């Protein structure tokens, strides 16, 4: 559906060249929700502008639904863009138009008849949960309702790709979740390919199938969300995962744990999928007679299944402790001995 090959984007300035995107290769499947995450300045905004043809790459090719967006122009590019819609952080609504009129706007531009416009607008208002608000103006809406209008407007021309540029960053956590649930529902109902640009790992965890992590214009890591959560490789990815898993162990916290549990081994366990529901701790106690104290634990849900981390103290006979750790490996539980107590 979407293919980026050897993409680079270099801007010229008075102080020399600035590389916003460097040697990016990405493949996004039809019908999936793909997340691109990075901090400010990582190159995310440039990436989304390359995807919809607002920017041309300095090198490489961008292909969306069989059209090489990076090389076409004029009417051909305008026609291709009709199948690539976008929603924004700050909604970009027309404040002098009602909800219905905002949603109808792209249909007017496309020359759709008034009768067909009215029918389509009603369908979209129902789809995004705004029935009864069609005659309200943006100033009369909450942030979440404004974003629902933005989503409905983006869907007006039956796009095949929906680009979301920090679409939930201006919303409170509860409203963010409701918008993410709406996007997930739209993806399932319409089979729409969704690309999410964000700096929030919660957004990735909540609805994305796969993720690419950007830093300094480069993709430093990509893969299935669950696997990235389980075993992040890049330091920046580890930081993002820590945002939602609550598993960041500072030097001070480790020292405090070791002070509180001076014997045995302190072990960090990582579970994925149905392993999070297995009584592994009780199995260790029964089978090896070791003492297991839970120091810290957390379970996060991803679209690929649950992901859990647990920090425990395993104490007892050294041979039995070793056997317990071996059993954990056999159970496909990722183990990391933080330090010897």
Coordinates of C-alpha atoms in Angstrom, one line a residue:
X1 CA 0.0 0.0 0.0
X2 CA 2.7 2.5 1.1
X3 CA 6.4 2.1 0.2
X4 CA 9.2 4.5 1.1
X5 CA 12.5 3.6 -0.5
X6 CA 15.8 5.3 0.5
X7 CA 14.0 8.5 1.3
X8 CA 16.0 11.6 2.3
X9 CA 14.9 15.2 2.6
X10 CA 17.4 18.0 2.7
X11 CA 16.5 21.6 3.2
X12 CA 18.8 24.5 2.2
X13 CA 19.2 27.4 4.7
X14 CA 21.5 30.4 5.1
X15 CA 23.6 28.3 7.5
X16 CA 23.9 25.3 5.2
X17 CA 22.0 22.1 4.5
X18 CA 19.6 20.6 7.1
X19 CA 18.8 16.9 6.8
X20 CA 15.3 16.4 8.0
X21 CA 14.9 12.8 6.9
X22 CA 17.8 10.4 6.1
X23 CA 17.8 7.1 4.3
X24 CA 14.3 5.9 5.4
X25 CA 12.9 2.7 4.2
X26 CA 9.3 1.8 5.3
X27 CA 6.6 -0.6 4.0
X28 CA 3.1 -0.1 5.3
X29 CA 0.5 -2.8 4.5
X30 CA -3.0 -2.1 3.3
X31 CA -5.6 -1.9 6.1
X32 CA -3.1 -1.7 9.0
X33 CA -2.6 1.1 11.6
X34 CA 1.0 2.1 11.4
X35 CA 2.6 4.4 14.0
X36 CA 5.6 6.7 13.5
X37 CA 6.9 8.0 16.8
X38 CA 9.6 10.4 17.8
X39 CA 10.3 13.5 19.8
X40 CA 10.2 17.0 18.4
X41 CA 12.7 17.5 15.6
X42 CA 12.8 13.7 14.8
X43 CA 11.5 14.3 11.2
X44 CA 8.0 13.1 11.7
X45 CA 6.2 16.1 10.2
X46 CA 8.5 16.0 7.2
X47 CA 7.6 12.3 6.8
X48 CA 3.9 13.0 6.7
X49 CA 4.4 15.8 4.1
X50 CA 6.3 13.4 2.0
X51 CA 3.5 10.8 2.2
X52 CA 0.9 13.2 0.9
X53 CA 3.1 14.9 -1.7
X54 CA 3.3 18.3 0.0
X55 CA 7.1 17.8 0.0
X56 CA 9.2 16.1 -2.6
X57 CA 12.1 13.9 -1.4
X58 CA 15.7 14.9 -2.2
X59 CA 16.4 11.3 -2.8
X60 CA 14.3 8.1 -3.0
X61 CA 10.7 7.3 -3.9
X62 CA 7.4 7.4 -2.1
X63 CA 4.7 5.1 -3.5
X64 CA 1.1 5.2 -2.2
X65 CA -1.5 2.7 -3.6
X66 CA 0.6 2.2 -6.8
X67 CA 1.1 5.9 -7.4
X68 CA 4.6 7.3 -7.1
X69 CA 3.7 10.4 -5.2
X70 CA 7.3 11.6 -5.2
X71 CA 7.4 12.0 -9.0
X72 CA 3.9 13.0 -10.1
X73 CA 2.6 16.6 -10.2
X74 CA -0.4 18.7 -11.4
X75 CA -3.7 17.0 -11.9
X76 CA -2.2 13.5 -11.4
X77 CA -1.0 14.5 -8.0
X78 CA -4.3 16.2 -7.1
X79 CA -6.2 13.1 -8.0
X80 CA -3.9 10.9 -6.0
X81 CA -4.3 13.2 -3.0
X82 CA -8.0 12.7 -3.0
X83 CA -7.4 9.2 -1.8
X84 CA -5.0 10.4 1.0
X85 CA -6.8 12.4 3.7
X86 CA -5.4 14.0 6.8
X87 CA -6.4 15.0 10.3
X88 CA -4.5 17.5 12.4
X89 CA -3.6 18.3 16.0
X90 CA -5.5 21.6 16.0
X91 CA -8.5 20.4 13.9
X92 CA -8.2 23.0 11.1
X93 CA -12.0 23.5 10.9
X94 CA -13.7 26.4 9.2
X95 CA -15.1 28.4 12.1
X96 CA -17.8 30.1 10.1
X97 CA -19.3 26.8 9.0
X98 CA -21.4 24.3 10.9
X99 CA -20.4 20.7 11.6
X100 CA -22.4 19.6 8.5
X101 CA -20.9 22.3 6.3
X102 CA -17.4 21.5 7.4
X103 CA -17.8 17.9 6.5
X104 CA -19.4 18.8 3.2
X105 CA -16.6 21.2 2.2
X106 CA -14.3 18.6 0.4
X107 CA -17.4 17.2 -1.4
X108 CA -18.2 20.7 -2.7
X109 CA -14.7 21.1 -4.0
X110 CA -15.0 17.7 -5.7
X111 CA -18.2 18.8 -7.4
X112 CA -20.5 16.3 -5.7
X113 CA -24.2 17.2 -6.0
X114 CA -26.1 18.7 -3.1
X115 CA -28.3 15.6 -2.7
X116 CA -25.3 13.3 -2.6
X117 CA -23.5 15.6 -0.3
X118 CA -26.4 15.7 2.2
X119 CA -26.6 11.9 2.1
X120 CA -22.8 11.4 2.7
X121 CA -22.7 14.0 5.4
X122 CA -25.4 12.3 7.4
X123 CA -23.6 8.9 7.0
X124 CA -20.4 10.5 8.4
X125 CA -22.1 12.3 11.2
X126 CA -23.6 9.0 12.3
X127 CA -20.2 7.2 11.9
X128 CA -18.3 9.6 14.1
X129 CA -21.0 9.9 16.8
X130 CA -22.1 13.5 16.2
X131 CA -25.8 13.0 15.6
X132 CA -27.7 16.0 16.8
X133 CA -24.7 18.3 16.5
X134 CA -24.8 18.9 12.7
X135 CA -25.9 22.5 13.0
X136 CA -23.4 23.5 15.8
X137 CA -20.4 25.7 15.1
X138 CA -16.9 24.7 16.1
X139 CA -16.9 27.2 18.9
X140 CA -19.8 25.3 20.4
X141 CA -17.9 22.0 20.4
X142 CA -15.5 20.3 22.8
X143 CA -12.0 19.3 21.6
X144 CA -13.0 15.7 21.1
X145 CA -16.1 16.7 19.1
X146 CA -14.0 19.0 16.9
X147 CA -11.6 16.2 16.2
X148 CA -14.6 14.0 15.3
X149 CA -15.6 16.6 12.7
X150 CA -12.1 16.6 11.4
X151 CA -12.2 12.8 11.0
X152 CA -15.6 12.9 9.3
X153 CA -14.4 15.6 6.9
X154 CA -11.2 13.5 6.1
X155 CA -13.4 10.5 5.3
X156 CA -15.8 12.5 3.0
X157 CA -14.2 11.5 -0.3
X158 CA -13.7 7.8 0.7
X159 CA -9.9 7.9 1.0
X160 CA -7.8 4.8 1.1
X161 CA -5.2 6.3 3.4
X162 CA -5.7 8.5 6.5
X163 CA -2.8 10.4 7.9
X164 CA -3.0 11.5 11.5
X165 CA -0.6 14.3 12.5
X166 CA -0.5 14.4 16.3
X167 CA -4.2 14.1 16.1
X168 CA -4.7 13.6 19.9
X169 CA -2.0 15.8 21.3
X170 CA -4.4 18.6 22.1
X171 CA -6.8 16.4 23.9
X172 CA -7.1 15.2 27.5
X173 CA -6.4 11.5 28.2
X174 CA -10.0 10.3 28.3
X175 CA -10.9 12.1 25.1
X176 CA -7.7 10.8 23.5
X177 CA -8.9 7.2 24.2
X178 CA -12.3 7.9 22.7
X179 CA -10.7 9.3 19.5
X180 CA -8.3 6.3 19.3
X181 CA -11.3 3.9 19.7
X182 CA -13.1 5.7 16.9
X183 CA -10.1 5.4 14.6
X184 CA -9.8 1.7 15.5
X185 CA -13.5 1.2 14.7
X186 CA -13.1 3.1 11.4
X187 CA -10.1 1.0 10.5
X188 CA -12.1 -2.2 11.1
X189 CA -15.2 -1.1 9.4
X190 CA -13.7 0.5 6.3
X191 CA -10.4 -1.3 6.0
X192 CA -8.7 2.1 5.9
X193 CA -4.9 2.3 6.1
X194 CA -4.0 4.7 8.9
X195 CA -0.7 6.2 9.5
X196 CA -0.3 7.9 13.0
X197 CA 2.4 10.5 13.7
X198 CA 2.9 10.9 17.4
X199 CA 5.3 11.5 20.3
X200 CA 3.1 9.5 22.7
X201 CA 3.7 5.8 23.2
X202 CA 0.3 5.4 24.7
X203 CA -1.2 6.1 21.2
X204 CA 1.0 3.5 19.6
X205 CA 0.2 0.9 22.3
X206 CA -3.5 1.5 22.1
X207 CA -4.2 1.0 18.4
X208 CA -1.1 0.4 16.2
X209 CA -0.2 -2.9 14.6
X210 CA 3.4 -1.9 13.8
X211 CA 5.6 1.1 14.7
X212 CA 8.7 2.9 13.4
X213 CA 10.8 4.9 15.9
X214 CA 12.4 8.0 14.5
X215 CA 15.4 10.0 15.9
X216 CA 17.4 12.7 14.1
X217 CA 15.6 12.0 10.8
X218 CA 16.3 8.3 10.8
X219 CA 14.2 5.2 11.6
X220 CA 16.2 3.6 14.4
X221 CA 13.8 0.7 15.1
X222 CA 10.6 -0.7 13.6
X223 CA 8.5 -3.8 14.0
X224 CA 5.3 -5.2 15.5
X225 CA 4.2 -3.1 18.5
X226 CA 4.1 -6.1 20.9
X227 CA 7.6 -7.2 20.0
X228 CA 9.0 -3.7 20.2
X229 CA 7.5 -3.4 23.7
X230 CA 9.0 -6.8 24.7
X231 CA 12.5 -6.1 23.5
X232 CA 13.2 -2.5 22.6
X233 CA 16.7 -2.1 21.0
X234 CA 17.4 1.6 20.6
X235 CA 17.8 3.7 23.7
X236 CA 15.0 6.1 22.5
X237 CA 12.6 3.2 22.1
X238 CA 13.4 2.0 25.6
X239 CA 12.5 5.5 26.9
X240 CA 9.2 5.5 25.0
X241 CA 8.3 2.0 26.3
X242 CA 9.0 3.2 29.8
X243 CA 6.5 6.0 29.4
X244 CA 3.6 3.5 29.5
X245 CA 5.0 0.4 31.1
X246 CA 6.3 2.1 34.3
X247 CA 9.4 0.0 34.3
X248 CA 12.1 2.6 34.3
X249 CA 14.7 1.6 36.9
X250 CA 17.0 4.4 37.8
X251 CA 20.3 3.8 39.6
X252 CA 18.7 5.2 42.8
X253 CA 15.7 2.9 42.6
X254 CA 17.9 -0.2 42.0
X255 CA 20.0 0.7 44.9
X256 CA 16.9 1.1 47.1
X257 CA 15.6 -2.3 45.9
X258 CA 18.9 -3.9 46.7
X259 CA 18.9 -2.3 50.1
X260 CA 15.4 -3.6 50.8
X261 CA 16.1 -7.1 49.5
X262 CA 19.7 -7.8 50.4
X263 CA 19.6 -11.6 49.7
X264 CA 18.8 -13.8 46.7
X265 CA 18.5 -12.4 43.1
X266 CA 16.6 -9.4 41.8
X267 CA 15.1 -10.3 38.5
X268 CA 13.1 -8.4 35.9
X269 CA 10.6 -10.6 34.0
X270 CA 9.0 -9.7 30.8
X271 CA 5.8 -11.5 29.6
X272 CA 3.9 -11.3 26.4
X273 CA 0.5 -12.6 25.2
X274 CA -1.1 -15.4 27.2
X275 CA 2.0 -15.7 29.4
X276 CA 0.8 -12.7 31.4
X277 CA -2.1 -14.8 32.6
X278 CA -0.1 -17.9 33.6
X279 CA 0.5 -18.6 37.4
X280 CA 4.3 -18.7 36.9
X281 CA 5.2 -17.2 40.3
X282 CA 3.2 -19.8 42.2
X283 CA 4.7 -22.5 40.0
X284 CA 8.2 -21.4 41.1
X285 CA 7.3 -21.5 44.7
X286 CA 5.6 -24.9 44.6
X287 CA 8.2 -26.6 42.4
X288 CA 11.5 -25.3 43.9
X289 CA 10.5 -24.1 47.3
X290 CA 12.0 -20.7 46.7
X291 CA 10.7 -17.4 48.1
X292 CA 9.4 -14.9 45.6
X293 CA 8.7 -11.3 46.6
X294 CA 7.1 -9.0 44.0
X295 CA 8.9 -5.7 44.0
X296 CA 7.1 -4.0 41.1
X297 CA 4.7 -5.0 38.3
X298 CA 2.7 -3.7 35.4
X299 CA 0.6 -5.0 32.5
X300 CA 0.0 -2.9 29.3
X301 CA -2.4 -3.9 26.5
X302 CA -1.4 -3.6 22.9
X303 CA -3.3 -4.6 19.7
X304 CA -1.1 -7.7 19.5
X305 CA -1.9 -8.8 23.1
X306 CA -0.9 -7.9 26.6
X307 CA 2.7 -7.1 27.6
X308 CA 3.7 -7.3 31.3
X309 CA 6.8 -6.6 33.3
X310 CA 7.6 -7.8 36.8
X311 CA 10.5 -7.1 39.1
X312 CA 10.9 -9.8 41.8
X313 CA 13.3 -11.0 44.4
X314 CA 13.9 -14.8 44.2
X315 CA 15.5 -16.1 47.4
X316 CA 16.4 -19.5 48.7
X317 CA 18.9 -22.3 48.0
X318 CA 21.2 -21.1 45.2
X319 CA 20.8 -24.3 43.2
X320 CA 17.0 -24.0 43.4
X321 CA 17.1 -20.3 42.4
X322 CA 19.2 -21.2 39.4
X323 CA 16.7 -23.9 38.4
X324 CA 13.8 -21.4 38.9
X325 CA 15.5 -19.0 36.4
X326 CA 16.0 -21.9 33.9
X327 CA 12.3 -22.8 34.1
X328 CA 11.4 -19.1 33.4
X329 CA 13.6 -19.4 30.2
X330 CA 11.8 -22.6 29.2
X331 CA 8.4 -20.8 29.7
X332 CA 9.6 -18.2 27.2
X333 CA 9.6 -15.5 29.9
X334 CA 12.4 -13.0 29.2
X335 CA 14.5 -12.7 32.3
X336 CA 17.1 -10.2 33.3
X337 CA 19.1 -10.4 36.6
X338 CA 19.4 -6.8 37.5
X339 CA 22.1 -7.4 40.1
X340 CA 23.3 -9.9 42.6
X341 CA 22.0 -9.1 46.0

